[in-house]
PDB file of C-alpha atoms in Angstrom:
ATOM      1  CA  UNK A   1      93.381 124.655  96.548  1.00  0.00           C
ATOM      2  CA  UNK A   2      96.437 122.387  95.510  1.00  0.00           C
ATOM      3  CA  UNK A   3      95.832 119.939  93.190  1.00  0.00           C
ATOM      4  CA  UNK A   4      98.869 117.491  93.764  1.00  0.00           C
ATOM      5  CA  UNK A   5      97.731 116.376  97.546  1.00  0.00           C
ATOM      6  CA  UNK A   6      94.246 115.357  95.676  1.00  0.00           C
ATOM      7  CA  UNK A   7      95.995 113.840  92.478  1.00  0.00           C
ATOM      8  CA  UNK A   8      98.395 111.511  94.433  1.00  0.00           C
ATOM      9  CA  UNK A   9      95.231 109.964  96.842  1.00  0.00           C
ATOM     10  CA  UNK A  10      93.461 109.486  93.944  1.00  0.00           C
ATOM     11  CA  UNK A  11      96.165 107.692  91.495  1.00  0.00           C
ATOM     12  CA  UNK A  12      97.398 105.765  94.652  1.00  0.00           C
ATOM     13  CA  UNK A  13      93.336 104.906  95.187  1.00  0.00           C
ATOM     14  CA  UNK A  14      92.960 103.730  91.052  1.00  0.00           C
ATOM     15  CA  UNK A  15      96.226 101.860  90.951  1.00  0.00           C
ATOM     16  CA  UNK A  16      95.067  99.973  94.227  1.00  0.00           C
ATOM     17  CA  UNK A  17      91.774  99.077  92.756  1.00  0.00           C
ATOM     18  CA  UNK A  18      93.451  97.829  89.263  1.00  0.00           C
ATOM     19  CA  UNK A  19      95.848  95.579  90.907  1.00  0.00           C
ATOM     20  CA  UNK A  20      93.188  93.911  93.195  1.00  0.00           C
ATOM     21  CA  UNK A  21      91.144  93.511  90.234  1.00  0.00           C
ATOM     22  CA  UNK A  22      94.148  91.960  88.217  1.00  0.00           C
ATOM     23  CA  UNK A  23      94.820  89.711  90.804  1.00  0.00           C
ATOM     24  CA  UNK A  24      90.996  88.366  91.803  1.00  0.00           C
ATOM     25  CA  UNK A  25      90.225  88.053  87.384  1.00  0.00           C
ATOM     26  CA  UNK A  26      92.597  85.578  86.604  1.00  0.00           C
ATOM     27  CA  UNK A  27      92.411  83.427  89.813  1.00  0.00           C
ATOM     28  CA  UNK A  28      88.431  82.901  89.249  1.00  0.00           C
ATOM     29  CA  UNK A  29      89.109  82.718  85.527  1.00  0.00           C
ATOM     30  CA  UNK A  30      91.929  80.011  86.103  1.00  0.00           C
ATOM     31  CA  UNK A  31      89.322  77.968  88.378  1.00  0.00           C
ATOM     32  CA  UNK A  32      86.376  78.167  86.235  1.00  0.00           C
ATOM     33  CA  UNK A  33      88.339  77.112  83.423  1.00  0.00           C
ATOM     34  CA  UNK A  34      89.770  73.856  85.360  1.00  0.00           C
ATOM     35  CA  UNK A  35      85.870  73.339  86.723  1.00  0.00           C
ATOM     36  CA  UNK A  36      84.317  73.789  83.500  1.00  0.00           C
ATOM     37  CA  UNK A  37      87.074  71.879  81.351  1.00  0.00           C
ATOM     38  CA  UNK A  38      86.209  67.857  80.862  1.00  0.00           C
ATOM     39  CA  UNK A  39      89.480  66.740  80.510  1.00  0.00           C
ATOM     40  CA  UNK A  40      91.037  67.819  83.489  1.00  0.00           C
ATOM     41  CA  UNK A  41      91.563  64.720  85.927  1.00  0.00           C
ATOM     42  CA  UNK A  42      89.691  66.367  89.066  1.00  0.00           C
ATOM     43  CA  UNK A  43      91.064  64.472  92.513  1.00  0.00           C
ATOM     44  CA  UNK A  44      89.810  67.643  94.909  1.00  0.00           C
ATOM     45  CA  UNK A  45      88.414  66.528  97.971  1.00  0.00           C
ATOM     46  CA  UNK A  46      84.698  67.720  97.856  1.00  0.00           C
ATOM     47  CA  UNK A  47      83.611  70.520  99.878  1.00  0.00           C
ATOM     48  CA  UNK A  48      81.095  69.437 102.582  1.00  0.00           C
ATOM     49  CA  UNK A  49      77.874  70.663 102.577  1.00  0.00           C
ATOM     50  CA  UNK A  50      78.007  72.739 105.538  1.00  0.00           C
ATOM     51  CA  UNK A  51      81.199  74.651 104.346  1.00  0.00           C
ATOM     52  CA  UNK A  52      79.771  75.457 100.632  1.00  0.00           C
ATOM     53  CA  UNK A  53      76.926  76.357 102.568  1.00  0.00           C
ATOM     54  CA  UNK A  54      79.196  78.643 104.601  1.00  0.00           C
ATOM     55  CA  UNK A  55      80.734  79.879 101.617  1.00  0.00           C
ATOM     56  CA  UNK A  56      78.087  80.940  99.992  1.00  0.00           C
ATOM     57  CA  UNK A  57      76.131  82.508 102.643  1.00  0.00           C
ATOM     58  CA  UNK A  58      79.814  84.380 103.660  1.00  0.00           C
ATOM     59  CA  UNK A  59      79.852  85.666  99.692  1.00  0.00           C
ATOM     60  CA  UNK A  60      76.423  87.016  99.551  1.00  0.00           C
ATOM     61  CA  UNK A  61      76.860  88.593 103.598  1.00  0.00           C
ATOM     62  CA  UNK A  62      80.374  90.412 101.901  1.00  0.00           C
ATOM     63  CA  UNK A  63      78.225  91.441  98.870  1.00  0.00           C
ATOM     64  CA  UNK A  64      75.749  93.146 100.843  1.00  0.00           C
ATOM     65  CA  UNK A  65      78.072  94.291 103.677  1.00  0.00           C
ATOM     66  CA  UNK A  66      80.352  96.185 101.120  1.00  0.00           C
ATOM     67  CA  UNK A  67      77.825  98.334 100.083  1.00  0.00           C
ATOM     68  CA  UNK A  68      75.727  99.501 103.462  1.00  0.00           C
ATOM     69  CA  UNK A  69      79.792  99.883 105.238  1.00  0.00           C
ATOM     70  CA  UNK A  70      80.644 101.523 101.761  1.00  0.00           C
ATOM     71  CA  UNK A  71      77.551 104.545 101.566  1.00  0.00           C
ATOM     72  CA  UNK A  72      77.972 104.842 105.607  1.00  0.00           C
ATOM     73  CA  UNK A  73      81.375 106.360 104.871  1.00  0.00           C
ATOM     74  CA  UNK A  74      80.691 108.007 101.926  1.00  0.00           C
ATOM     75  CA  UNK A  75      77.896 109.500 103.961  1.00  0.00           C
ATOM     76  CA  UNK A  76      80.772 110.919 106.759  1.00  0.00           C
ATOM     77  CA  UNK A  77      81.788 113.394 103.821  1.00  0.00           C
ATOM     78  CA  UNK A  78      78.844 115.685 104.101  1.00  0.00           C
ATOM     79  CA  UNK A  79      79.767 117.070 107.480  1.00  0.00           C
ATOM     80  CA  UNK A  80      83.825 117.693 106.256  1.00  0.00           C
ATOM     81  CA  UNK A  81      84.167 121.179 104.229  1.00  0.00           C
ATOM     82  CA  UNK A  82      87.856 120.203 102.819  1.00  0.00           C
ATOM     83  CA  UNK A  83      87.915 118.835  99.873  1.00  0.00           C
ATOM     84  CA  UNK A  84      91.343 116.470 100.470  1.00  0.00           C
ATOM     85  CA  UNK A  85      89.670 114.980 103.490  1.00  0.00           C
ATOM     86  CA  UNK A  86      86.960 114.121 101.901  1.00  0.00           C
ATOM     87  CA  UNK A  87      88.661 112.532  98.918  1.00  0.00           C
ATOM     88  CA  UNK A  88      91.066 110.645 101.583  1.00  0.00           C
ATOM     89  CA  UNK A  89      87.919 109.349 103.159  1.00  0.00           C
ATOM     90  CA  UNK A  90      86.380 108.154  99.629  1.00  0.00           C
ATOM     91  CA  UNK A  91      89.672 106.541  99.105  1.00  0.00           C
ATOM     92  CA  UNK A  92      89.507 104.669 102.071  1.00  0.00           C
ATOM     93  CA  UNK A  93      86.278 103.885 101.738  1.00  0.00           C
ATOM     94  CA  UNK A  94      86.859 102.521  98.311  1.00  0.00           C
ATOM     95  CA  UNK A  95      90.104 100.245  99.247  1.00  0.00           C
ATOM     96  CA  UNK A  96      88.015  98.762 101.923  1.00  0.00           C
ATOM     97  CA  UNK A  97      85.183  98.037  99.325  1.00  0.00           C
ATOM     98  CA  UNK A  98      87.859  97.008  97.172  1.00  0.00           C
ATOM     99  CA  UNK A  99      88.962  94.525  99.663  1.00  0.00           C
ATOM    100  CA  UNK A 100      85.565  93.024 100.372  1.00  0.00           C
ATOM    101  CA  UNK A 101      85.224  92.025  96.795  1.00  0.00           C
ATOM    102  CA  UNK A 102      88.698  91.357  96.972  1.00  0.00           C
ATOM    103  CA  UNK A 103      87.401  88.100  99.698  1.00  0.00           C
ATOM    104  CA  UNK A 104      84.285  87.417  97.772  1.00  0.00           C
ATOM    105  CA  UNK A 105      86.282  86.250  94.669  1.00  0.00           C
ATOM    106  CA  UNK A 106      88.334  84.635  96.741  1.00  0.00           C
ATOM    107  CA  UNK A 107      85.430  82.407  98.357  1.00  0.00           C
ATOM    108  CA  UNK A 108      83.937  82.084  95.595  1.00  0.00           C
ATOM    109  CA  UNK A 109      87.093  80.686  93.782  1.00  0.00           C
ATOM    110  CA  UNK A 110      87.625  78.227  96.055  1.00  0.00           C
ATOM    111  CA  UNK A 111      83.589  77.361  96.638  1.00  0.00           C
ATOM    112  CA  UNK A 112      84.000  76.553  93.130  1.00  0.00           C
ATOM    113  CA  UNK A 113      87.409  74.746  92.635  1.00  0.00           C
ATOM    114  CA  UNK A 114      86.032  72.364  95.995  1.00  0.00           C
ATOM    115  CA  UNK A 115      82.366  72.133  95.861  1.00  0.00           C
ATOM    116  CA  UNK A 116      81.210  73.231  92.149  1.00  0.00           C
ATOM    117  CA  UNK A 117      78.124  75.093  92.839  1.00  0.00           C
ATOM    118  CA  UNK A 118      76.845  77.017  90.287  1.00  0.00           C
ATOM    119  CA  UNK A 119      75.767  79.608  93.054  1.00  0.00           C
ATOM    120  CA  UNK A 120      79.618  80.767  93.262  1.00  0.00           C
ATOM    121  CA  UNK A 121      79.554  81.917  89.615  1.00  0.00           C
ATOM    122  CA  UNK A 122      76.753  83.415  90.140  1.00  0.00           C
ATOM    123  CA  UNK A 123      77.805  85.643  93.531  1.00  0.00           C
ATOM    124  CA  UNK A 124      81.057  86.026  91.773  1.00  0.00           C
ATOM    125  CA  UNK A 125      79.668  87.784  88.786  1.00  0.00           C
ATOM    126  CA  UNK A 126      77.570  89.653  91.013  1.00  0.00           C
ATOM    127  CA  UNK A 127      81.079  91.238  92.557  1.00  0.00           C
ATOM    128  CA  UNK A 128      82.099  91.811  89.287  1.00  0.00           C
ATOM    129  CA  UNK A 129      79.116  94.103  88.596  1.00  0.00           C
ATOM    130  CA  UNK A 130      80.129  95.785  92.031  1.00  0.00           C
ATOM    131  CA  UNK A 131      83.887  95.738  91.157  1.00  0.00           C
ATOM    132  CA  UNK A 132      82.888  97.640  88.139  1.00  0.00           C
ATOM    133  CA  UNK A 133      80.740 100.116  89.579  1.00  0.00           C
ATOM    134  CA  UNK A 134      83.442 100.576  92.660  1.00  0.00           C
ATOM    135  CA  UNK A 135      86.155 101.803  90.306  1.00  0.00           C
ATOM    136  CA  UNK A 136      86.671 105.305  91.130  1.00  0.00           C
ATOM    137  CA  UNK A 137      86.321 107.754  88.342  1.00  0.00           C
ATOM    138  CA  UNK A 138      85.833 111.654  88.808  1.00  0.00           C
ATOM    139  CA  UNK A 139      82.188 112.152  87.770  1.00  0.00           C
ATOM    140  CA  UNK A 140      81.322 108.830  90.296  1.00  0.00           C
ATOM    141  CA  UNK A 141      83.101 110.798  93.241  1.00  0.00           C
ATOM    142  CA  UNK A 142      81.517 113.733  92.387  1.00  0.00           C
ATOM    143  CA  UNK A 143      78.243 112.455  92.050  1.00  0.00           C
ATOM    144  CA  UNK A 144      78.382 110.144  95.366  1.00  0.00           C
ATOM    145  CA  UNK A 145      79.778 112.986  97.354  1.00  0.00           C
ATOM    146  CA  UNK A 146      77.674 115.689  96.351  1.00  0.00           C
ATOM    147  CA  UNK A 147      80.394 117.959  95.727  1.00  0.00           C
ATOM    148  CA  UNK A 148      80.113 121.474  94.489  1.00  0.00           C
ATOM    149  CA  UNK A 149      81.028 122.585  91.050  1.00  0.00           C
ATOM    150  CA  UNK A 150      84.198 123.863  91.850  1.00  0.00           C
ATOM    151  CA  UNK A 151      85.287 120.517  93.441  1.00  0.00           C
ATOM    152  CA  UNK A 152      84.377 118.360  90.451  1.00  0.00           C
ATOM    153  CA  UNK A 153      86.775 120.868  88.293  1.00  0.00           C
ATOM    154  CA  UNK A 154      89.553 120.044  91.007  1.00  0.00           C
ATOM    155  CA  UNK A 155      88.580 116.169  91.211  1.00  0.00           C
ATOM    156  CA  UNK A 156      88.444 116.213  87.270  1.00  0.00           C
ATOM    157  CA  UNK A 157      91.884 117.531  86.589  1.00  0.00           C
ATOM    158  CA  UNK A 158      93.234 115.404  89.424  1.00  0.00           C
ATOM    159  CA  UNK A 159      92.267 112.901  87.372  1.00  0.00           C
ATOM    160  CA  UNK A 160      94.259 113.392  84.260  1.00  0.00           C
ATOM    161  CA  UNK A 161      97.438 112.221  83.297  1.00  0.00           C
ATOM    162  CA  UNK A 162     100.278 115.213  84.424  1.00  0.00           C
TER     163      UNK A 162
END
């Protein structure tokens, strides 16, 4: 099998993930900073109760929704035989992840920056855990797919650096 189909799908999957992740770090970090900080002049307009409600129960419904839509797809690649179509299918099943956590940090950014409920730290480290478990590496696609010995050689040296 050629390895260069499999190697660009899965650099174009890991450079997606990074630059999601770069973007959603700093924009929680940036708001939890102002939040936290007691010298910052804070003239926000307070979140109502219903929408930091909403927020919160949105974050947690992502959180868990990720996952179950996340290990139904994953679950698609035990019927397919090919080895690139399964790898596109764990790629698109990881961007999709990817951009569920993607929304969590972003409601739970601005849960925090408006209403200042601890519970958005909280739910936000919680996608962090998932962000970090998410990240695609060889021996994770392997393992979640089930695949064969000779795929995990192919998926390995897809991997490295040409």
């Amino acid at each position: 099998m050629e390895i260069d189909p499999i190697r660009k799908v899965y650099k174009r999957t890991e450079r997606f993930t990074l630059i999601v992740l770069m973007i959603a770090l700093p924009v929680f970090g940036l708001v939890y900073l102002y939040h936290t900080s007691g010298s910052i002049n804070k003239d926000l307009p307070p979140l109502g109760g219903f929408l930091n409600g909403f927020l919160i129960a949105f974050s947690a419904t992502l959180l868990i929704g990720q996952y179950l839509v996340f290990h139904s797809k994953i679950k698609t690649t035990f019927s397919e035989e090919d080895l690139l179509a399964k790898v596109k299918i764990y790629s698109k099943a990881t961007e999709q992840r990817f951009l569920f956590l993607f929304l969590v940090s972003i409601c739970t950014s601005v849960g925090l920056l408006f209403g200042g409920n601890p519970l958005h730290t909280i739910l936000f480290a919680l996608a962090l855990v998932f962000f970090s478990l998410a990240k695609p590496s060889p021996d994770r696609m392997a393992r979640l797919m089930k695949l064969k010995k000779e795929d995990r050689e192919l998926i390995r040296a897809a991997s490295r650096p040409e």
